[in-house]
Amino acid sequence: MKEKQKIYRFLTGVDDADFCHRVTEALSKGWELHGSPSLAYDGTAGVMKCGQAVVKYVEPFDYSRDVMLGEK
């Protein structure tokens, strides 16, 4: 039996409720937080932006750059 394969995503966006919903949606689909969130001020847009890495273990598959990780 093959071990599960770990996949990784980094979610980014403006620090607002929509971003929080995107992270919560990922968590509800089996993704787990990986590390701490990051925050940075975008002076051009005048907003705070944030990012959060998430990981998930899935059945092994042949990886390619065409894989839609958010759909795994």
Coordinates of C-alpha atoms in Angstrom, one line a residue:
M1 CA 0.0 0.0 0.0
K2 CA 1.4 3.4 -1.0
E3 CA 1.7 6.2 1.5
K4 CA -0.5 9.2 1.1
Q5 CA 1.0 12.1 -0.9
K6 CA 1.3 15.6 0.6
I7 CA 0.1 18.5 -1.6
Y8 CA 0.6 22.2 -0.8
R9 CA -1.2 25.4 -1.6
F10 CA -0.5 29.0 -0.6
L11 CA -3.6 31.1 -0.3
T12 CA -3.2 34.9 -0.7
G13 CA -5.5 37.9 -0.8
V14 CA -6.6 41.1 0.8
D15 CA -6.9 40.8 4.6
D16 CA -10.7 40.7 4.7
A17 CA -13.7 38.4 5.3
D18 CA -13.4 36.8 1.8
F19 CA -9.9 35.7 2.5
C20 CA -11.0 34.2 5.9
H21 CA -13.8 32.3 4.1
R22 CA -11.3 30.9 1.5
V23 CA -9.1 29.6 4.3
T24 CA -12.1 28.2 6.2
E25 CA -13.4 26.5 3.0
A26 CA -10.0 24.9 2.5
L27 CA -10.0 23.6 6.1
S28 CA -13.5 22.2 5.6
K29 CA -12.2 20.2 2.6
G30 CA -9.5 18.5 4.6
W31 CA -6.6 21.0 4.2
E32 CA -4.6 21.8 7.3
L33 CA -2.8 25.0 8.2
H34 CA 0.9 24.8 7.6
G35 CA 3.0 27.4 9.4
S36 CA 2.0 30.9 10.4
P37 CA 0.0 33.3 8.3
S38 CA 1.9 36.2 6.8
L39 CA 0.8 39.8 6.5
A40 CA 2.2 42.6 4.3
Y41 CA 1.1 46.1 3.5
D42 CA 0.6 46.8 -0.2
G43 CA 1.3 50.5 -0.5
T44 CA 0.3 50.7 -4.1
A45 CA -3.2 49.3 -3.4
G46 CA -3.3 50.8 0.1
V47 CA -4.4 47.5 1.7
M48 CA -3.1 44.7 3.9
K49 CA -2.5 41.4 2.1
C50 CA -2.2 38.1 3.8
G51 CA -1.2 34.6 3.0
Q52 CA -1.6 31.2 4.6
A53 CA 0.0 27.9 3.5
V54 CA -2.2 24.8 3.7
V55 CA -1.3 21.1 3.1
K56 CA -3.4 18.0 2.6
Y57 CA -2.6 14.3 2.3
V58 CA -4.3 12.6 -0.7
E59 CA -4.1 9.3 -2.6
P60 CA -1.0 9.1 -4.7
F61 CA -1.2 10.5 -8.2
D62 CA 1.1 11.4 -11.1
Y63 CA 1.9 15.0 -10.4
S64 CA 2.1 17.5 -13.2
R65 CA 1.8 21.3 -13.3
D66 CA -1.7 21.0 -14.8
V67 CA -3.1 19.4 -11.6
M68 CA -5.7 21.7 -10.0
L69 CA -4.5 21.3 -6.4
G70 CA -7.6 23.1 -5.0
E71 CA -9.7 20.3 -6.4
K72 CA -7.8 17.4 -4.8

